[in-house]
Short mmCIF file of C-alpha atoms and ligand atoms in Angstrom, two decimals:
data_model
loop_
_atom_site.label_atom_id
_atom_site.label_comp_id
_atom_site.label_asym_id
_atom_site.label_seq_id
_atom_site.Cartn_x
_atom_site.Cartn_y
_atom_site.Cartn_z
CA VAL A 1303 77.59 115.25 75.60
CA SER A 1304 78.55 113.43 72.44
CA ILE A 1305 80.68 110.32 72.39
CA ARG A 1306 84.09 111.00 70.83
CA ARG A 1307 87.04 108.75 70.20
CA ALA A 1308 89.97 109.23 72.60
CA GLN A 1309 87.65 111.08 74.98
CA PRO A 1310 88.46 110.72 78.72
CA VAL A 1311 86.10 108.36 80.58
CA SER A 1312 86.29 107.54 84.30
CA VAL A 1313 85.51 104.11 85.72
CA VAL A 1314 85.23 103.78 89.51
CA GLY A 1315 86.20 100.38 90.96
CA ALA A 1316 88.56 97.89 89.29
CA GLY A 1317 86.61 94.85 90.50
CA LEU A 1318 85.25 92.27 88.10
CA ALA A 1319 82.92 94.56 86.14
CA GLY A 1320 85.08 97.69 86.29
CA ALA A 1321 88.23 95.99 85.00
CA LEU A 1322 86.36 94.28 82.14
CA LEU A 1323 84.53 97.47 81.24
CA ALA A 1324 87.76 99.46 81.24
CA ILE A 1325 89.24 96.94 78.78
CA LEU A 1326 86.24 97.22 76.47
CA LEU A 1327 86.36 101.03 76.58
CA ALA A 1328 90.13 101.11 76.01
CA ARG A 1329 89.70 98.79 73.01
CA ARG A 1330 87.37 101.38 71.55
CA GLY A 1331 90.06 104.03 71.97
CA PHE A 1332 88.75 105.94 74.98
CA ALA A 1333 91.25 107.42 77.45
CA VAL A 1334 90.13 105.49 80.53
CA SER A 1335 90.96 106.48 84.11
CA LEU A 1336 90.19 103.56 86.39
CA TYR A 1337 90.13 104.31 90.14
CA GLU A 1338 90.43 101.52 92.72
CA ARG A 1339 90.53 101.87 96.48
CA ARG A 1340 92.50 98.63 97.02
CA ARG A 1341 96.22 98.29 96.50
CA ASP A 1342 97.66 96.77 93.34
CA PRO A 1343 96.82 93.02 93.53
CA ARG A 1344 99.99 92.21 91.58
CA ARG A 1345 101.99 93.32 94.63
CA GLY A 1346 101.71 90.96 97.61
CA THR A 1347 98.86 88.74 98.67
CA PRO A 1348 95.33 89.76 97.76
CA GLU A 1349 93.19 91.30 100.46
CA ALA A 1350 90.63 88.96 102.00
CA GLY A 1351 87.19 89.67 100.66
CA ARG A 1352 83.90 88.11 99.80
CA SER A 1353 83.63 84.71 98.12
CA ILE A 1354 86.95 83.18 97.22
CA ASN A 1355 85.52 81.45 94.16
CA LEU A 1356 82.57 82.08 91.88
CA ALA A 1357 80.51 80.18 89.33
CA LEU A 1358 81.11 81.45 85.82
CA ALA A 1359 78.48 80.59 83.20
CA ALA A 1360 77.61 81.36 79.59
CA ARG A 1361 76.65 85.02 80.02
CA GLY A 1362 79.95 85.84 81.68
CA ILE A 1363 81.87 83.74 79.18
CA ARG A 1364 80.22 85.53 76.25
CA ALA A 1365 81.38 88.89 77.62
CA LEU A 1366 84.93 87.62 78.26
CA GLU A 1367 85.02 86.15 74.76
CA HIS A 1368 83.81 89.45 73.32
CA ALA A 1369 86.76 91.14 75.03
CA GLY A 1370 89.15 88.51 73.58
CA LEU A 1371 90.09 87.18 77.04
CA MET A 1372 88.87 83.61 77.14
CA GLU A 1373 92.15 82.03 76.15
CA ARG A 1374 93.72 83.47 79.30
CA VAL A 1375 90.72 82.84 81.55
CA ARG A 1376 90.28 79.18 80.57
CA PRO A 1377 93.20 77.83 82.70
CA LEU A 1378 91.53 79.34 85.78
CA MET A 1379 88.27 77.45 85.19
CA ILE A 1380 87.20 74.16 86.76
CA GLU A 1381 84.26 72.45 85.13
CA MET A 1382 81.29 71.74 87.43
CA ARG A 1383 78.91 69.30 85.73
CA GLY A 1384 76.12 69.36 88.26
CA ARG A 1385 75.06 69.60 91.86
CA MET A 1386 76.43 66.83 94.07
CA VAL A 1387 73.72 66.51 96.71
CA HIS A 1388 74.81 65.22 100.12
CA GLU A 1389 72.00 63.87 102.29
CA VAL A 1390 72.60 62.55 105.80
CA GLY A 1391 73.09 58.78 105.74
CA ARG A 1392 73.00 58.42 101.94
CA PRO A 1393 75.66 58.38 99.26
CA ALA A 1394 76.08 61.71 97.47
CA VAL A 1395 74.21 61.96 94.14
CA LEU A 1396 75.12 64.10 91.13
CA LEU A 1397 72.20 66.01 89.57
CA PRO A 1398 73.59 67.19 86.20
CA TYR A 1399 73.02 70.85 85.34
CA GLY A 1400 72.28 70.16 81.68
CA GLN A 1401 72.07 67.29 79.30
CA ARG A 1402 74.66 68.19 76.70
CA ALA A 1403 78.41 67.95 77.28
CA HIS A 1404 78.88 71.72 77.07
CA GLU A 1405 76.09 72.46 79.56
CA VAL A 1406 78.35 72.92 82.57
CA ILE A 1407 79.37 75.87 84.73
CA TYR A 1408 82.84 76.73 85.97
CA SER A 1409 84.40 77.55 89.30
CA VAL A 1410 86.91 80.42 89.12
CA GLU A 1411 88.89 82.13 91.82
CA ARG A 1412 87.76 85.71 92.22
CA ALA A 1413 91.22 87.08 93.01
CA ALA A 1414 92.88 85.30 90.08
CA LEU A 1415 90.22 86.45 87.63
CA ASN A 1416 90.35 90.01 88.92
CA ARG A 1417 94.14 90.07 88.71
CA LEU A 1418 94.03 88.76 85.13
CA LEU A 1419 91.53 91.46 84.13
CA ILE A 1420 93.71 94.14 85.74
CA GLU A 1421 96.82 92.85 83.95
CA GLU A 1422 94.95 92.91 80.64
CA ALA A 1423 93.65 96.42 81.32
CA LEU A 1424 97.18 97.65 81.98
CA ARG A 1425 98.27 96.57 78.49
CA PHE A 1426 96.39 99.53 77.00
CA PRO A 1427 98.60 102.63 76.90
CA GLY A 1428 95.48 104.83 76.97
CA LEU A 1429 94.32 103.37 80.28
CA ALA A 1430 95.49 104.79 83.63
CA LEU A 1431 94.80 102.63 86.68
CA ARG A 1432 95.03 104.44 90.00
CA PHE A 1433 95.19 102.07 92.97
CA ASN A 1434 94.80 103.23 96.59
CA THR A 1435 92.31 105.79 95.33
CA LEU A 1436 89.02 105.98 97.15
CA CYS A 1437 86.06 107.58 95.44
CA ASN A 1438 83.90 109.55 97.85
CA GLY A 1439 81.08 110.14 95.41
CA ALA A 1440 79.89 112.17 92.47
CA ASP A 1441 79.05 115.87 92.67
CA VAL A 1442 76.69 116.12 89.70
CA PRO A 1443 75.96 119.88 89.72
CA GLY A 1444 79.71 120.58 90.15
CA ASP A 1445 80.57 117.97 87.45
CA ALA A 1446 83.19 116.51 89.82
CA LEU A 1447 84.21 113.01 90.73
CA GLN A 1448 85.42 113.19 94.34
CA LEU A 1449 88.60 111.24 94.95
CA HIS A 1450 91.00 110.58 97.81
CA ASP A 1451 94.56 109.40 97.33
CA ALA A 1452 95.38 107.16 100.30
CA ALA A 1453 99.17 107.42 99.81
CA SER A 1454 99.35 111.22 100.08
CA GLY A 1455 96.10 111.72 102.01
CA ARG A 1456 95.07 114.26 99.38
CA ASP A 1457 91.46 114.88 98.30
CA TYR A 1458 91.04 115.93 94.68
CA HIS A 1459 88.48 116.08 91.88
CA ALA A 1460 88.37 114.71 88.35
CA PRO A 1461 85.82 115.78 85.73
CA LEU A 1462 82.68 113.67 86.23
CA THR A 1463 81.22 113.51 82.73
CA PRO A 1464 81.21 110.71 81.73
CA THR A 1465 81.81 108.30 84.63
CA ILE A 1466 80.75 104.70 84.97
CA ALA A 1467 80.59 103.54 88.59
CA THR A 1468 81.39 99.88 89.16
CA ASP A 1469 82.21 100.25 92.84
CA GLY A 1470 80.20 97.25 93.95
CA ALA A 1471 77.30 96.53 96.29
CA GLY A 1472 78.30 99.25 98.79
CA SER A 1473 78.80 101.85 96.01
CA ALA A 1474 79.90 105.28 97.23
CA VAL A 1475 78.79 106.79 93.93
CA ARG A 1476 75.28 105.35 94.34
CA ALA A 1477 75.14 106.69 97.91
CA SER A 1478 76.14 110.17 96.70
CA LEU A 1479 73.41 110.14 94.02
CA GLN A 1480 70.93 109.08 96.69
CA ARG A 1481 72.05 111.89 99.02
CA ALA A 1482 71.62 114.40 96.21
CA GLY A 1483 68.08 113.13 95.51
CA LEU A 1484 69.14 111.85 92.08
CA ALA A 1485 68.51 108.16 92.77
CA SER A 1486 66.27 106.21 95.08
CA VAL A 1487 67.79 103.13 96.65
CA ARG A 1488 66.08 100.28 98.44
CA GLU A 1489 68.13 97.60 100.12
CA GLU A 1490 66.34 94.33 100.75
CA PRO A 1491 68.46 92.37 103.23
CA LEU A 1492 68.16 88.62 103.54
CA ASP A 1493 67.72 87.31 107.09
CA HIS A 1494 70.30 84.62 106.34
CA ASP A 1495 74.07 85.26 106.52
CA TYR A 1496 77.00 83.29 105.18
CA LYS A 1497 80.45 82.23 106.30
CA GLU A 1498 83.20 80.78 104.14
CA LEU A 1499 85.33 77.82 105.21
CA THR A 1500 88.23 76.18 103.38
CA ILE A 1501 88.42 72.44 102.81
CA ALA A 1502 92.14 71.86 102.22
CA ALA A 1503 93.39 69.48 99.53
CA GLY A 1504 94.25 66.00 100.78
CA ALA A 1505 97.69 64.40 100.45
CA ASP A 1506 96.58 62.62 97.25
CA GLY A 1507 94.45 65.42 95.80
CA CYS A 1508 90.83 66.48 96.22
CA LEU A 1509 88.80 65.22 99.14
CA LEU A 1510 85.56 65.71 97.22
CA GLU A 1511 84.61 65.10 93.57
CA PRO A 1512 86.25 68.12 91.86
CA HIS A 1513 83.84 68.49 88.91
CA ALA A 1514 80.75 69.35 90.88
CA LEU A 1515 79.19 72.02 93.02
CA HIS A 1516 78.56 70.25 96.31
CA ILE A 1517 75.39 70.99 98.29
CA TRP A 1518 74.32 69.81 101.69
CA PRO A 1519 70.64 70.92 101.61
CA ARG A 1520 69.01 70.97 105.02
CA HIS A 1521 65.69 72.74 104.31
CA GLY A 1522 66.16 75.90 106.41
CA PHE A 1523 69.88 76.23 105.65
CA MET A 1524 72.64 74.68 103.58
CA LEU A 1525 76.36 74.21 103.08
CA ILE A 1526 77.88 74.38 99.58
CA ALA A 1527 81.43 73.85 98.27
CA LEU A 1528 83.09 74.88 95.00
CA PRO A 1529 86.43 73.47 93.78
CA ASN A 1530 89.67 75.46 93.49
CA THR A 1531 92.53 74.76 91.08
CA ASP A 1532 94.88 73.71 93.92
CA GLY A 1533 92.60 70.81 94.95
CA SER A 1534 91.04 72.70 97.86
CA PHE A 1535 87.36 73.65 98.09
CA THR A 1536 85.74 76.82 99.32
CA ALA A 1537 82.71 75.87 101.36
CA THR A 1538 80.02 78.38 102.32
CA LEU A 1539 77.57 77.92 105.15
CA PHE A 1540 74.26 79.76 104.61
CA LEU A 1541 72.25 79.97 107.80
CA PRO A 1542 69.56 82.19 109.37
CA ARG A 1543 71.00 84.99 111.48
CA THR A 1544 68.78 84.19 114.48
CA GLY A 1545 66.39 81.43 115.48
CA PRO A 1546 66.62 77.82 116.69
CA VAL A 1547 69.27 76.81 114.10
CA SER A 1548 71.23 79.94 113.32
CA PHE A 1549 74.50 81.81 113.52
CA ALA A 1550 73.23 83.09 116.87
CA THR A 1551 73.09 79.55 118.29
CA LEU A 1552 76.63 78.91 116.96
CA ALA A 1553 77.93 81.99 118.77
CA ASP A 1554 78.68 79.51 121.54
CA ALA A 1555 81.83 77.95 120.01
CA SER A 1556 81.20 74.59 121.70
CA GLU A 1557 78.10 74.19 119.49
CA ILE A 1558 79.95 74.40 116.17
CA GLU A 1559 81.52 70.94 115.97
CA PRO A 1560 78.43 69.04 117.19
CA PHE A 1561 76.32 71.01 114.69
CA PHE A 1562 78.59 70.03 111.78
CA ALA A 1563 78.87 66.41 112.96
CA ARG A 1564 75.07 66.16 113.11
CA GLU A 1565 74.12 68.07 109.97
CA PHE A 1566 77.10 67.53 107.65
CA PRO A 1567 78.63 64.24 108.85
CA ASP A 1568 80.60 63.64 105.63
CA ALA A 1569 81.91 67.23 105.47
CA ALA A 1570 82.88 67.61 109.14
CA PRO A 1571 85.98 65.36 108.90
CA LEU A 1572 87.22 67.49 105.98
CA LEU A 1573 87.31 70.53 108.28
CA PRO A 1574 89.70 69.57 111.10
CA ASP A 1575 90.29 73.24 111.97
CA LEU A 1576 86.59 74.12 111.81
CA ARG A 1577 86.43 75.95 115.13
CA GLN A 1578 89.44 78.14 114.33
CA GLN A 1579 88.14 78.94 110.84
CA PHE A 1580 84.72 79.72 112.25
CA ALA A 1581 86.24 82.22 114.67
CA ARG A 1582 88.53 83.79 112.06
CA HIS A 1583 86.23 84.14 109.06
CA PRO A 1584 83.63 86.88 108.97
CA GLN A 1585 79.89 86.26 109.06
CA ALA A 1586 78.65 88.30 106.11
CA HIS A 1587 75.26 89.66 105.04
CA MET A 1588 73.51 89.30 101.69
CA GLY A 1589 70.75 91.21 100.04
CA THR A 1590 69.28 92.75 96.93
CA VAL A 1591 69.89 96.38 96.03
CA HIS A 1592 67.20 98.13 93.99
CA THR A 1593 68.22 101.50 92.52
CA ALA A 1594 66.30 103.86 90.23
CA PRO A 1595 67.42 105.45 88.05
CA TRP A 1596 70.86 104.01 87.34
CA HIS A 1597 72.10 107.13 85.63
CA ALA A 1598 72.17 110.88 86.15
CA ALA A 1599 71.74 112.42 82.68
CA ASP A 1600 75.00 112.12 80.74
CA HIS A 1601 77.19 112.46 83.85
CA VAL A 1602 77.27 109.09 85.53
CA LEU A 1603 76.00 105.53 85.14
CA LEU A 1604 75.91 102.80 87.82
CA LEU A 1605 76.73 99.32 86.51
CA GLY A 1606 77.14 95.83 88.02
CA ASP A 1607 76.56 95.39 91.76
CA ALA A 1608 76.68 99.19 92.23
CA ALA A 1609 73.34 99.36 90.39
CA HIS A 1610 71.83 95.99 91.24
CA ALA A 1611 73.49 93.66 93.77
CA ILE A 1612 71.62 90.37 94.06
CA VAL A 1613 71.77 87.36 96.39
CA PRO A 1614 74.31 84.73 95.29
CA PHE A 1615 72.09 81.64 94.94
CA HIS A 1616 71.91 81.52 91.16
CA GLY A 1617 75.62 82.22 90.78
CA GLN A 1618 74.76 85.12 88.48
CA GLY A 1619 75.89 88.41 90.09
CA MET A 1620 79.22 88.50 88.26
CA ASN A 1621 77.68 86.98 85.15
CA ALA A 1622 75.02 89.70 85.12
CA ALA A 1623 77.66 92.38 85.72
CA PHE A 1624 79.71 91.02 82.79
CA GLU A 1625 76.56 90.98 80.67
CA ASP A 1626 76.08 94.66 81.63
CA CYS A 1627 79.57 95.36 80.22
CA TYR A 1628 78.81 93.42 77.04
CA THR A 1629 75.52 95.29 76.56
CA LEU A 1630 77.06 98.72 77.14
CA ASP A 1631 79.85 97.97 74.69
CA ARG A 1632 77.36 96.85 72.02
CA LEU A 1633 75.24 99.97 72.57
CA LEU A 1634 78.33 102.13 72.03
CA GLU A 1635 78.16 101.07 68.38
CA THR A 1636 74.77 102.69 67.92
CA GLN A 1637 74.73 105.70 70.25
CA ALA A 1638 76.32 109.08 69.70
CA GLU A 1639 75.48 110.70 73.06
CA TRP A 1640 76.42 109.58 76.59
CA GLY A 1641 73.03 110.47 78.07
CA ALA A 1642 71.18 108.48 75.38
CA LEU A 1643 73.63 105.59 75.80
CA PHE A 1644 73.06 105.45 79.56
CA ALA A 1645 69.27 105.64 79.07
CA ASP A 1646 69.34 102.88 76.43
CA PHE A 1647 71.45 100.72 78.72
CA GLU A 1648 69.04 101.16 81.58
CA ARG A 1649 66.05 100.45 79.32
CA GLU A 1650 67.62 97.23 78.05
CA ARG A 1651 68.89 95.95 81.40
CA ARG A 1652 66.33 96.95 84.04
CA ALA A 1653 63.70 94.22 83.49
CA ASN A 1654 66.41 91.63 83.00
CA VAL A 1655 68.19 92.47 86.21
CA ALA A 1656 64.86 92.49 88.11
CA ALA A 1657 64.22 89.00 86.71
CA ILE A 1658 67.56 87.57 87.81
CA ALA A 1659 67.21 89.21 91.24
CA GLN A 1660 63.91 87.36 91.68
CA MET A 1661 65.23 84.06 90.29
CA ALA A 1662 68.28 84.28 92.57
CA ILE A 1663 66.06 84.47 95.65
CA GLU A 1664 63.90 81.61 94.36
CA ASN A 1665 66.98 79.48 93.76
CA TYR A 1666 67.85 79.54 97.47
CA GLY A 1667 64.69 77.50 98.10
CA GLU A 1668 65.62 75.16 95.27
CA MET A 1669 69.13 74.54 96.59
CA ARG A 1670 68.40 74.12 100.26
CA GLU A 1671 65.01 72.40 100.02
CA ARG A 1672 63.49 71.44 96.67
CA VAL A 1673 66.43 69.26 95.54
CA LEU A 1674 65.23 66.88 98.31
CA ASP A 1675 61.63 66.78 97.04
CA THR A 1676 60.68 63.77 94.89
CA ARG A 1677 58.00 65.73 92.99
CA PHE A 1678 60.58 68.40 92.08
CA LEU A 1679 63.12 65.76 90.98
CA ARG A 1680 60.47 64.00 88.88
CA GLN A 1681 59.52 67.30 87.22
CA GLN A 1682 63.19 68.00 86.53
CA ALA A 1683 63.56 64.62 84.81
CA TRP A 1684 60.43 65.34 82.75
CA ALA A 1685 61.72 68.79 81.86
CA ARG A 1686 64.86 67.17 80.44
CA GLU A 1687 62.75 64.73 78.40
CA LEU A 1688 60.64 67.60 77.09
CA GLU A 1689 63.76 69.57 76.19
CA ARG A 1690 65.07 66.60 74.19
CA GLU A 1691 61.76 66.32 72.33
CA PHE A 1692 61.11 70.07 71.85
CA PRO A 1693 64.58 71.65 71.99
CA GLU A 1694 63.38 74.88 70.37
CA ARG A 1695 60.44 75.38 72.68
CA PHE A 1696 61.08 73.85 76.09
CA ILE A 1697 64.35 74.64 77.87
CA PRO A 1698 64.50 74.24 81.68
CA ARG A 1699 64.68 77.66 83.35
CA TYR A 1700 68.01 76.94 85.00
CA SER A 1701 69.46 76.09 81.57
CA MET A 1702 68.06 79.28 80.01
CA VAL A 1703 69.76 81.33 82.71
CA MET A 1704 73.07 79.47 82.78
CA PHE A 1705 73.60 78.19 79.21
CA HIS A 1706 71.52 80.42 76.89
CA PRO A 1707 72.76 84.02 76.88
CA GLU A 1708 70.70 84.61 73.73
CA ILE A 1709 67.58 84.31 75.92
CA SER A 1710 67.29 87.33 78.22
CA TYR A 1711 66.78 86.90 81.97
CA ALA A 1712 63.29 88.44 81.67
CA GLU A 1713 62.36 86.00 78.93
CA ALA A 1714 63.77 83.08 80.96
CA LEU A 1715 61.58 84.13 83.89
CA ARG A 1716 58.48 84.45 81.68
CA ARG A 1717 58.98 81.18 79.80
CA GLY A 1718 60.00 79.42 83.01
CA ALA A 1719 56.63 80.33 84.59
CA VAL A 1720 54.69 78.90 81.61
CA GLN A 1721 56.84 75.75 81.65
CA GLN A 1722 56.19 75.32 85.38
CA GLU A 1723 52.44 75.53 84.77
CA ILE A 1724 52.78 72.83 82.11
CA LEU A 1725 54.81 70.60 84.46
CA ASP A 1726 52.27 71.14 87.24
CA ALA A 1727 49.41 70.22 84.90
CA LEU A 1728 51.26 67.07 83.83
CA SER A 1729 51.99 66.19 87.48
CA GLN A 1730 48.36 66.59 88.42
CA HIS A 1731 47.30 64.33 85.57
CA ALA A 1732 50.01 61.73 86.31
CA GLY A 1733 49.18 61.37 90.01
CA ASP A 1734 51.72 58.94 91.50
CA SER A 1735 52.84 57.61 88.14
CA PRO A 1736 56.48 58.31 87.25
CA CYS A 1737 55.39 58.94 83.62
CA PHE A 1738 53.56 61.87 82.12
CA ASP A 1739 51.07 61.89 79.27
CA TRP A 1740 52.97 62.72 76.09
CA ALA A 1741 49.84 63.75 74.15
CA SER A 1742 48.93 66.40 76.76
CA ALA A 1743 52.54 67.56 76.96
CA ASP A 1744 52.73 67.89 73.19
CA HIS A 1745 49.48 69.86 73.08
CA LEU A 1746 50.37 72.16 75.97
CA ILE A 1747 53.83 72.90 74.64
CA ARG A 1748 52.68 73.58 71.08
CA THR A 1749 49.87 75.87 72.20
CA ARG A 1750 51.57 77.66 75.10
CA LEU A 1751 55.22 77.94 74.15
CA SER A 1752 56.30 79.63 70.96
CA LEU A 1753 59.52 78.72 69.19
CA LYS A 1754 62.62 79.85 71.08
CA ALA A 1755 62.74 83.63 70.89
CA PRO A 1756 65.86 85.64 71.64
C1 FAD B 1823 79.05 84.85 98.81
C2 FAD B 1823 78.94 85.31 97.40
C3 FAD B 1823 79.01 84.38 96.39
C4 FAD B 1823 78.89 84.79 95.06
N1 FAD B 1823 78.94 83.84 94.09
C5 FAD B 1823 78.79 84.21 92.79
C6 FAD B 1823 78.86 83.24 91.76
O1 FAD B 1823 79.04 82.04 92.01
N2 FAD B 1823 78.70 83.66 90.47
C7 FAD B 1823 78.47 84.96 90.15
O2 FAD B 1823 78.30 85.27 88.97
N3 FAD B 1823 78.42 85.91 91.12
C8 FAD B 1823 78.57 85.57 92.42
N4 FAD B 1823 78.55 86.53 93.40
C9 FAD B 1823 78.29 87.92 93.03
C10 FAD B 1823 79.55 88.63 92.58
O3 FAD B 1823 80.52 88.58 93.59
C11 FAD B 1823 79.25 90.08 92.24
O4 FAD B 1823 78.07 90.18 91.51
C12 FAD B 1823 80.39 90.71 91.46
O5 FAD B 1823 81.54 90.75 92.24
C13 FAD B 1823 80.00 92.11 90.98
O6 FAD B 1823 81.09 92.72 90.38
P1 FAD B 1823 81.28 94.30 90.49
O7 FAD B 1823 82.49 94.59 89.71
O8 FAD B 1823 80.02 95.00 90.18
O9 FAD B 1823 81.58 94.55 92.03
P2 FAD B 1823 82.85 94.09 92.88
O10 FAD B 1823 83.40 92.83 92.35
O11 FAD B 1823 82.42 94.15 94.30
O12 FAD B 1823 83.94 95.22 92.59
C14 FAD B 1823 83.85 96.51 93.13
C15 FAD B 1823 85.23 97.13 93.10
O13 FAD B 1823 85.14 98.51 93.45
C16 FAD B 1823 86.11 98.80 94.44
N5 FAD B 1823 85.55 99.88 95.25
C17 FAD B 1823 84.50 99.80 96.09
N6 FAD B 1823 84.23 101.00 96.61
C18 FAD B 1823 85.12 101.86 96.09
C19 FAD B 1823 85.33 103.26 96.24
N7 FAD B 1823 84.57 104.00 97.03
N8 FAD B 1823 86.34 103.83 95.53
C20 FAD B 1823 87.12 103.09 94.70
N9 FAD B 1823 86.97 101.76 94.54
C21 FAD B 1823 85.96 101.16 95.21
C22 FAD B 1823 86.28 97.51 95.21
O14 FAD B 1823 87.50 97.47 95.89
C23 FAD B 1823 86.18 96.49 94.08
O15 FAD B 1823 87.43 96.29 93.46
C24 FAD B 1823 78.68 86.15 94.75
C25 FAD B 1823 78.63 87.10 95.76
C26 FAD B 1823 78.75 86.69 97.08
C27 FAD B 1823 78.65 87.71 98.17
#
C-alpha cells in the first residue's frame, strides 16, 4: 500500500511513544486515529501506573526537539549530574555522569510528560484521540483493528492498514499477531521485582541533593531515587523476588523497617510512612520482550515497548521508544510504501534495540555492585582521562548511550567492548598503581579504535 498524504493511519496506545508518534504523523498531514484504553488524563487525577518519574537523555531529547516540543518539555525536567552513591557508614559521593557541563540526564514525571504530549497531539485538527477505547488486537487477514468502546460497551472494527501499535510492554496487538502465527514472542523475565516509594519534600525543600540520581548499591539489590519538581523523590527498591534477602522475606511486615534501618540507614528516616507505602504500592515485575518480526507486511508495525520492552537499569526504554519515533519519521521521507517503510524501520532498529536490551541488563550489575568496586572506579577515572585526550576515539560507553545519539546503540556496544579490553589491558599492566601507561594507551587506542563513526 503506498503512502499518501492525508491518508488515515491508526496508532494504538497514547502512551509516551504513541502520543509522540501521532504528533509526528499529524505534522506530515496524515489523518491519525489514536486509540487509548485509559481515560483522558486532562480530566481528574492520573491513574497510578509504573514509574512515576523517568530519566530522559539525549536520544529522547533529540526526538522531542525534532517534533518541536522541547520548549514545553524543558520546565518538566530536573537536571541529574551524576549518581550519588550512598554507602552504609560513609558520606554520599557524587560520581558525575559525564565531564562536560551538558553531559547530564534529566528526571521527568511520566504523567506530566504524557499529558503534555497528548495536549500537543490534540492541537492537530486531523488527529482524533479516542480515550476509553481498548484495542483487542489486529485481525490481519480481515484487515481489521479490533476495538472496544468502554463507555458504550460496544465492540467495533476500524480498517487495519496501516496501524502502528504502541500499546506498551503488554501489547494486545503483539499478542494477537503471536496468536495468528505472524510473530514469535519471547519474554525473558528478571527474577528481581521493584516497588516504588515516595520520599516527601521536607518543610524547607528537598531532603536529598536534587540534582542527582541517588543509589544505595547493596550488591544483590539496590534502592534508587529520582527527584520530582515538587521537591519530593520517587525511590524504587529493586530486590530479588525470593531468597534470603528478597520481597518474600519482607512479606512479613515487621521485617520492613529493620531491613531499611540496616541497609539504608540514611534513607529510612526520610520514609516515616514506609510500612504503609510498602503495603499500598504494588510489587511489579520487569523483563525483556523479544519479538520477531515487528511488522506484518504493510498492515501493522509494533513500536516502542510493544516491540521491545527492556529492563529499566539504563534509563533507556522511553528514550529508545522516542528514538523509534524519530527513525520512523525520518524514513517516511524516503519510503513510498508502508510495507517497505516497516521493513526498513525493523532493519535499522533491530540490532540497536538488541544492544540496548543487553546493556540495560548489564547496567543493573554496574548500579548495584560495580560502583562499589575500586578497580571499576579507577577504570572509570581512566576512561575520562582517555576521553579528554582522544575525544574522537574514546568515549565511555555510558556516555555514548546517554549523550551521543549520533552513535547507534549497536555501535556503542561494539566500541564499548573494545574500550573495556583496552582498560583491562592497562589495568593488568598497572597492577596496584593508580596510573596507567600513556604510551600503551596511545598505541592501543590508535590501533584498535577508529575515529568516531556515526
Ligand atoms: C520501573 C521503570 C522505570 C523506568 N525508567 C525509565 C527511565 O528512567 N528512562 C527511560 O527512558 N525509560 C524508563 N522506563 C521504560 C519506559 O517506561 C518505557 O520504555 C516507555 O514507557 C515505553 O513507552 P511506550 O509508549 O512504548 O509504552 P507505554 O508508555 O507503556 O504506553 C503504552 C500505552 O498504551 C496504552 N494501552 C495499552 N494497552 C492498550 C490496549 N489494549 N488498547 C489501547 N491502549 C492500550 C496504555 O494505556 C499506554 O498509554 C522505565 C520502566 C519501568 C517499568
